mmCIF file of C-alpha atoms in Angstrom:
data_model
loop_
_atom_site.group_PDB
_atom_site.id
_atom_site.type_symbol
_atom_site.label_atom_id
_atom_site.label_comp_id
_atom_site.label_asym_id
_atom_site.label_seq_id
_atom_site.Cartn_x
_atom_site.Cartn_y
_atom_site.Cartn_z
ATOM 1 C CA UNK A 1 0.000 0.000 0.000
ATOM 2 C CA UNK A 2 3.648 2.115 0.721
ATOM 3 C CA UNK A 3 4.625 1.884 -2.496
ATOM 4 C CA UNK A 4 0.858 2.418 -4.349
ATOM 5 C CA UNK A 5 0.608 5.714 -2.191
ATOM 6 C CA UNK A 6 4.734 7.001 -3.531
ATOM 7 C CA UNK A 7 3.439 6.424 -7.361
ATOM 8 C CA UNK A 8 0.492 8.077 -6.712
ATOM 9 C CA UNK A 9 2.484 10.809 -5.104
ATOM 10 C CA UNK A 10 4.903 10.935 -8.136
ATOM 11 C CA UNK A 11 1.959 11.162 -10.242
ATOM 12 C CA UNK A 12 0.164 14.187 -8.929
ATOM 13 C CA UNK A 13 4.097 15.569 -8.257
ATOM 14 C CA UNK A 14 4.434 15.262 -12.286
ATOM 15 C CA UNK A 15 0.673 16.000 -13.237
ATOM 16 C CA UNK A 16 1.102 19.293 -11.186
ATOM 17 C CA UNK A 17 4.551 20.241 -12.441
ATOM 18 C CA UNK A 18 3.477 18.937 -15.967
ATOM 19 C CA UNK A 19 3.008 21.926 -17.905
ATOM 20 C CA UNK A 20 6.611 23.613 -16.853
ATOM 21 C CA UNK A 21 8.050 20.055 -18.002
ATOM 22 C CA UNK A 22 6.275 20.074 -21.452
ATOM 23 C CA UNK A 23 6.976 23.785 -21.678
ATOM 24 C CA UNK A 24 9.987 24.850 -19.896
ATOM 25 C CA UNK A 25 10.753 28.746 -19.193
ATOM 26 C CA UNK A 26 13.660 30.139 -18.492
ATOM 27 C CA UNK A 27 13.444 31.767 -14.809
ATOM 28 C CA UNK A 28 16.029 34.550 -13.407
ATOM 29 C CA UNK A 29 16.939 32.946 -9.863
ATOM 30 C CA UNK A 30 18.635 35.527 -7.690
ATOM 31 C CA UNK A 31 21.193 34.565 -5.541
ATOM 32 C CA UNK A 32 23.123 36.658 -2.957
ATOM 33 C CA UNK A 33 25.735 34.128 -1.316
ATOM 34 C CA UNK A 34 28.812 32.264 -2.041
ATOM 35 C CA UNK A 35 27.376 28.668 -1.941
ATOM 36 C CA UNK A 36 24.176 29.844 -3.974
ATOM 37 C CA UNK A 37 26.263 31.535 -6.900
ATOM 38 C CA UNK A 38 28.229 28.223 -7.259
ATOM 39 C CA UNK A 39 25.188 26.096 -7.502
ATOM 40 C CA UNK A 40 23.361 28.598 -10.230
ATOM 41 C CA UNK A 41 26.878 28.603 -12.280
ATOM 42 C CA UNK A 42 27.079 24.623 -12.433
ATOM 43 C CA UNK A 43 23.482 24.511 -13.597
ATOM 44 C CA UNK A 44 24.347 25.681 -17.630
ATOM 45 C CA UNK A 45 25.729 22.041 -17.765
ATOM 46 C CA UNK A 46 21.855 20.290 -17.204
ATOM 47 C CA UNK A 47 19.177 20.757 -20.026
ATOM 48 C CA UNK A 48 15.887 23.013 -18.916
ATOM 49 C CA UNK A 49 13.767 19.973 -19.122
ATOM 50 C CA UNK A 50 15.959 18.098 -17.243
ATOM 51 C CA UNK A 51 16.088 21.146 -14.443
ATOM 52 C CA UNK A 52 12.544 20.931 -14.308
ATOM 53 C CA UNK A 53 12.449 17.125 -13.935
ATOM 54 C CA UNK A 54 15.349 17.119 -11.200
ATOM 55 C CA UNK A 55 13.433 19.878 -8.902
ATOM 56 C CA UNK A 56 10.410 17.705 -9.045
ATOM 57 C CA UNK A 57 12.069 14.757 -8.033
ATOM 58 C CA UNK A 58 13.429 16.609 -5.151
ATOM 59 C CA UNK A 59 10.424 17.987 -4.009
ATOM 60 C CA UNK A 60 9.244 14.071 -4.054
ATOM 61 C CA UNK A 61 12.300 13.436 -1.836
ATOM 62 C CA UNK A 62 11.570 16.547 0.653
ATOM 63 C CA UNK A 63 7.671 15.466 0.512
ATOM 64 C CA UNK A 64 8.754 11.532 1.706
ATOM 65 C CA UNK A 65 11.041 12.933 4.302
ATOM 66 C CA UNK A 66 8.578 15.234 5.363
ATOM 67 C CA UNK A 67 5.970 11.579 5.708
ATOM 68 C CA UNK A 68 8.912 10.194 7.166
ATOM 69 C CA UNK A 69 8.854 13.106 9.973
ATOM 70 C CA UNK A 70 4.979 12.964 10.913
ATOM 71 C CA UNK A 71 4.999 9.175 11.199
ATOM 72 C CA UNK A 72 8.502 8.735 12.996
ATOM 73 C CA UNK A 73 7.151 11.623 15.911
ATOM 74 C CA UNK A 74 3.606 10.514 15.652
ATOM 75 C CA UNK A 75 2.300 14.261 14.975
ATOM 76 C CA UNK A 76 -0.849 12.779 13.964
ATOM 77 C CA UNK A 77 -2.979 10.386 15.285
ATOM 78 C CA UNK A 78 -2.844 7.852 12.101
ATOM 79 C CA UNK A 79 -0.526 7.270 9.384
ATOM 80 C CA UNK A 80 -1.940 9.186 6.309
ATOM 81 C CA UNK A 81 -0.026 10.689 2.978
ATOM 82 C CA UNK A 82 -1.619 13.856 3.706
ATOM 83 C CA UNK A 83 1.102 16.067 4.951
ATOM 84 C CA UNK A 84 3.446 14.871 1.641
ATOM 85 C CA UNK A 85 0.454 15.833 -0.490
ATOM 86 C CA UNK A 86 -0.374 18.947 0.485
ATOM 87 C CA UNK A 87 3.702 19.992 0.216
ATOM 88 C CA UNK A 88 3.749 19.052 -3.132
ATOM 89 C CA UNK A 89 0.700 20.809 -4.127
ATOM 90 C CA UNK A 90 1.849 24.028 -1.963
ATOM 91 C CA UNK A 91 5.625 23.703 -3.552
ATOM 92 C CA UNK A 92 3.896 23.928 -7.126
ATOM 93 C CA UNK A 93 2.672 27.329 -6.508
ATOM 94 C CA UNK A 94 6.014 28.676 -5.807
ATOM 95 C CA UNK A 95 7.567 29.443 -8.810
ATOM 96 C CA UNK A 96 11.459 29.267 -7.246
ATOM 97 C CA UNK A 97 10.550 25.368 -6.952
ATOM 98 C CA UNK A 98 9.505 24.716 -10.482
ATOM 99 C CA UNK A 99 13.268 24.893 -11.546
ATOM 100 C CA UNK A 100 16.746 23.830 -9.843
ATOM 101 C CA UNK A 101 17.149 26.636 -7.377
ATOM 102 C CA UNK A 102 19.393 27.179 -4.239
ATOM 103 C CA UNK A 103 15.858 27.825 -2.235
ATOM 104 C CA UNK A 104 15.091 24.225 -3.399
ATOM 105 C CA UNK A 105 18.337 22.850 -1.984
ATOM 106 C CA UNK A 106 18.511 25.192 1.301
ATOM 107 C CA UNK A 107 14.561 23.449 1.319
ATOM 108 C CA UNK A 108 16.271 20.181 2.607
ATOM 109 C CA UNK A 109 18.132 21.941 5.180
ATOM 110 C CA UNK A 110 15.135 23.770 6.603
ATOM 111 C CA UNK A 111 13.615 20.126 6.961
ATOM 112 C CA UNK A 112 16.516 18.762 7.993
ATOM 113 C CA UNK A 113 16.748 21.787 10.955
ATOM 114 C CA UNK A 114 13.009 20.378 11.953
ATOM 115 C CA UNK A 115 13.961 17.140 12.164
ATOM 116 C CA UNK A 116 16.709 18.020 14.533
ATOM 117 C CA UNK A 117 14.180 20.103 16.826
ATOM 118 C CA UNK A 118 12.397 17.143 17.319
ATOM 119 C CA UNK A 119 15.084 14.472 18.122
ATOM 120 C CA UNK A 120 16.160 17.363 20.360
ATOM 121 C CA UNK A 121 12.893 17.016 22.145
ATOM 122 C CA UNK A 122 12.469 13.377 22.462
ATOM 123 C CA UNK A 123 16.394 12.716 23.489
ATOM 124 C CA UNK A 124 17.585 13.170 27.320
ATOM 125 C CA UNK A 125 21.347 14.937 26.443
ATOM 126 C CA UNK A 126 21.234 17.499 23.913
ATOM 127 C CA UNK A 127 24.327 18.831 23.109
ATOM 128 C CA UNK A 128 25.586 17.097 20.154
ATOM 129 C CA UNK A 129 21.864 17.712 18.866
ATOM 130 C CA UNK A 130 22.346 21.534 19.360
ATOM 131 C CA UNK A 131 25.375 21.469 17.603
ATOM 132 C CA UNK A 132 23.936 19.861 15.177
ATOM 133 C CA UNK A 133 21.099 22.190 14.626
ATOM 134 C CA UNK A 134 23.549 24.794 14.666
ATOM 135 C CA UNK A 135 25.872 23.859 12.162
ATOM 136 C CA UNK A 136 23.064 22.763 9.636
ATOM 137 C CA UNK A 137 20.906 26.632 10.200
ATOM 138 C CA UNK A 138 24.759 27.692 9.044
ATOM 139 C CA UNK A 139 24.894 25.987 6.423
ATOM 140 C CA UNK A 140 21.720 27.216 5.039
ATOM 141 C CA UNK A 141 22.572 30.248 5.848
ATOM 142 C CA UNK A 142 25.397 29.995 3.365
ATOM 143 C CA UNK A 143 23.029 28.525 0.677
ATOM 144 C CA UNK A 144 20.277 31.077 0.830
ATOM 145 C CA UNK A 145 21.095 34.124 3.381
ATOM 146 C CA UNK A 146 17.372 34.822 3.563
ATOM 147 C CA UNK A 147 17.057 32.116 5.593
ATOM 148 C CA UNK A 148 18.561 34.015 8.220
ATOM 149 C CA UNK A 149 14.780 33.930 9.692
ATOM 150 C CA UNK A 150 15.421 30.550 11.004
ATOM 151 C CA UNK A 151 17.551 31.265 14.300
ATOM 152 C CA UNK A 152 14.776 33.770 16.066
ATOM 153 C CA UNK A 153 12.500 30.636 15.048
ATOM 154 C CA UNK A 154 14.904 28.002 16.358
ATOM 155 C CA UNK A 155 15.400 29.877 19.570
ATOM 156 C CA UNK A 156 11.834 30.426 19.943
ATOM 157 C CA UNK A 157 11.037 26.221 18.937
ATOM 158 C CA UNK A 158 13.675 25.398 21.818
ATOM 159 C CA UNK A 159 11.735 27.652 24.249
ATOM 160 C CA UNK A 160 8.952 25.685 23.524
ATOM 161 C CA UNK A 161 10.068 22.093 23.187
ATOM 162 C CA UNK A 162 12.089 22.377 25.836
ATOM 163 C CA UNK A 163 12.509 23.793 29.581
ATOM 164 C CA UNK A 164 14.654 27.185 28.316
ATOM 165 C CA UNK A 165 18.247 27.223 29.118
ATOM 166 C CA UNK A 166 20.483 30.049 28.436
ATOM 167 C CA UNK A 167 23.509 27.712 27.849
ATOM 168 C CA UNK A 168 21.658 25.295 25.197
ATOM 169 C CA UNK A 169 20.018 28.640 23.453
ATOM 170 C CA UNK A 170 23.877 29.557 22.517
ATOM 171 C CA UNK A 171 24.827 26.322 21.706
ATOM 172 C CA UNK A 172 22.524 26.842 18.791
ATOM 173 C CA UNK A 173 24.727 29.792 17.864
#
């Protein structure tokens, strides 16, 4: 039923992203950091199409590891596909996601920041965790500076998962 539910996921993925497969557009990404210029210069070497095929299968991979998530931390009461459908129909609106992007890439690290919060909460020592969480928000910050945005959020997720503690709070930093 696993695997029914992942084609069926790959097939809205593609149905949705369809018409910017069939018809691909060229799309001015801005970039404003070191990491995020030398993804957009090694891009030249991949076909549009094949661009446009990539990012969707990466949004597939973000929208399994986002499943993944809800069913490992049991964030909802039964196991559904809902949460992976709903990012893949929300990712097709954004037009940064139709096409090989460094917000696509800096994506994984967002979830992969999330993912951290919530071993953080269900684990007893949490150092190596922090400095974990720390070192990946970096490293998005060196993809896509914007993301800057995610250490007031961070702080504020710790406050809440957890009992606050100065020392942990600038572990993060």
């Amino acid at each position: 039923q696993r695997t029914i539910l992942i084609v069926v996921l790959a097939m809205l993925a593609f149905i949705v992203k369809g018409l910017y497969i069939l018809e691909p557009s060229t799309m001015h990404v801005e970039t404003n950091n070191f990491l995020g210029d030398l993804f957009i210069r090694g891009l030249p070497n991949i076909s549009l199409k094949g661009q446009y095929i990539l990012a969707t299968l990466i949004i597939l991979a973000q929208a399994t590891f986002i499943n993944w998530m809800v069913r490992k931390f049991e964030l909802l009461e039964r196991y559904s596909w809902l949460p992976a459908f709903c990012f893949v129909l929300l990712t097709s609106a954004l037009p940064q996601t139709n096409q090989l992007s460094p917000q696509l890439i800096a994506n994984f690290l967002v979830l992969a920041a999330i993912w951290k919060l919530f071993v953080l909460y269900k684990s007893e020592t949490s150092n190596k965790h922090l400095f974990e969480l720390g070192a990946i928000c970096s490293f998005a910050f060196l993809i896509r500076f914007e993301l800057i945005y995610m250490l007031p959020v961070m702080l504020y997720m710790m406050g809440i998962l957890r009992v606050p503690n100065f020392r942990e709070m600038l572990l993060i930093l």
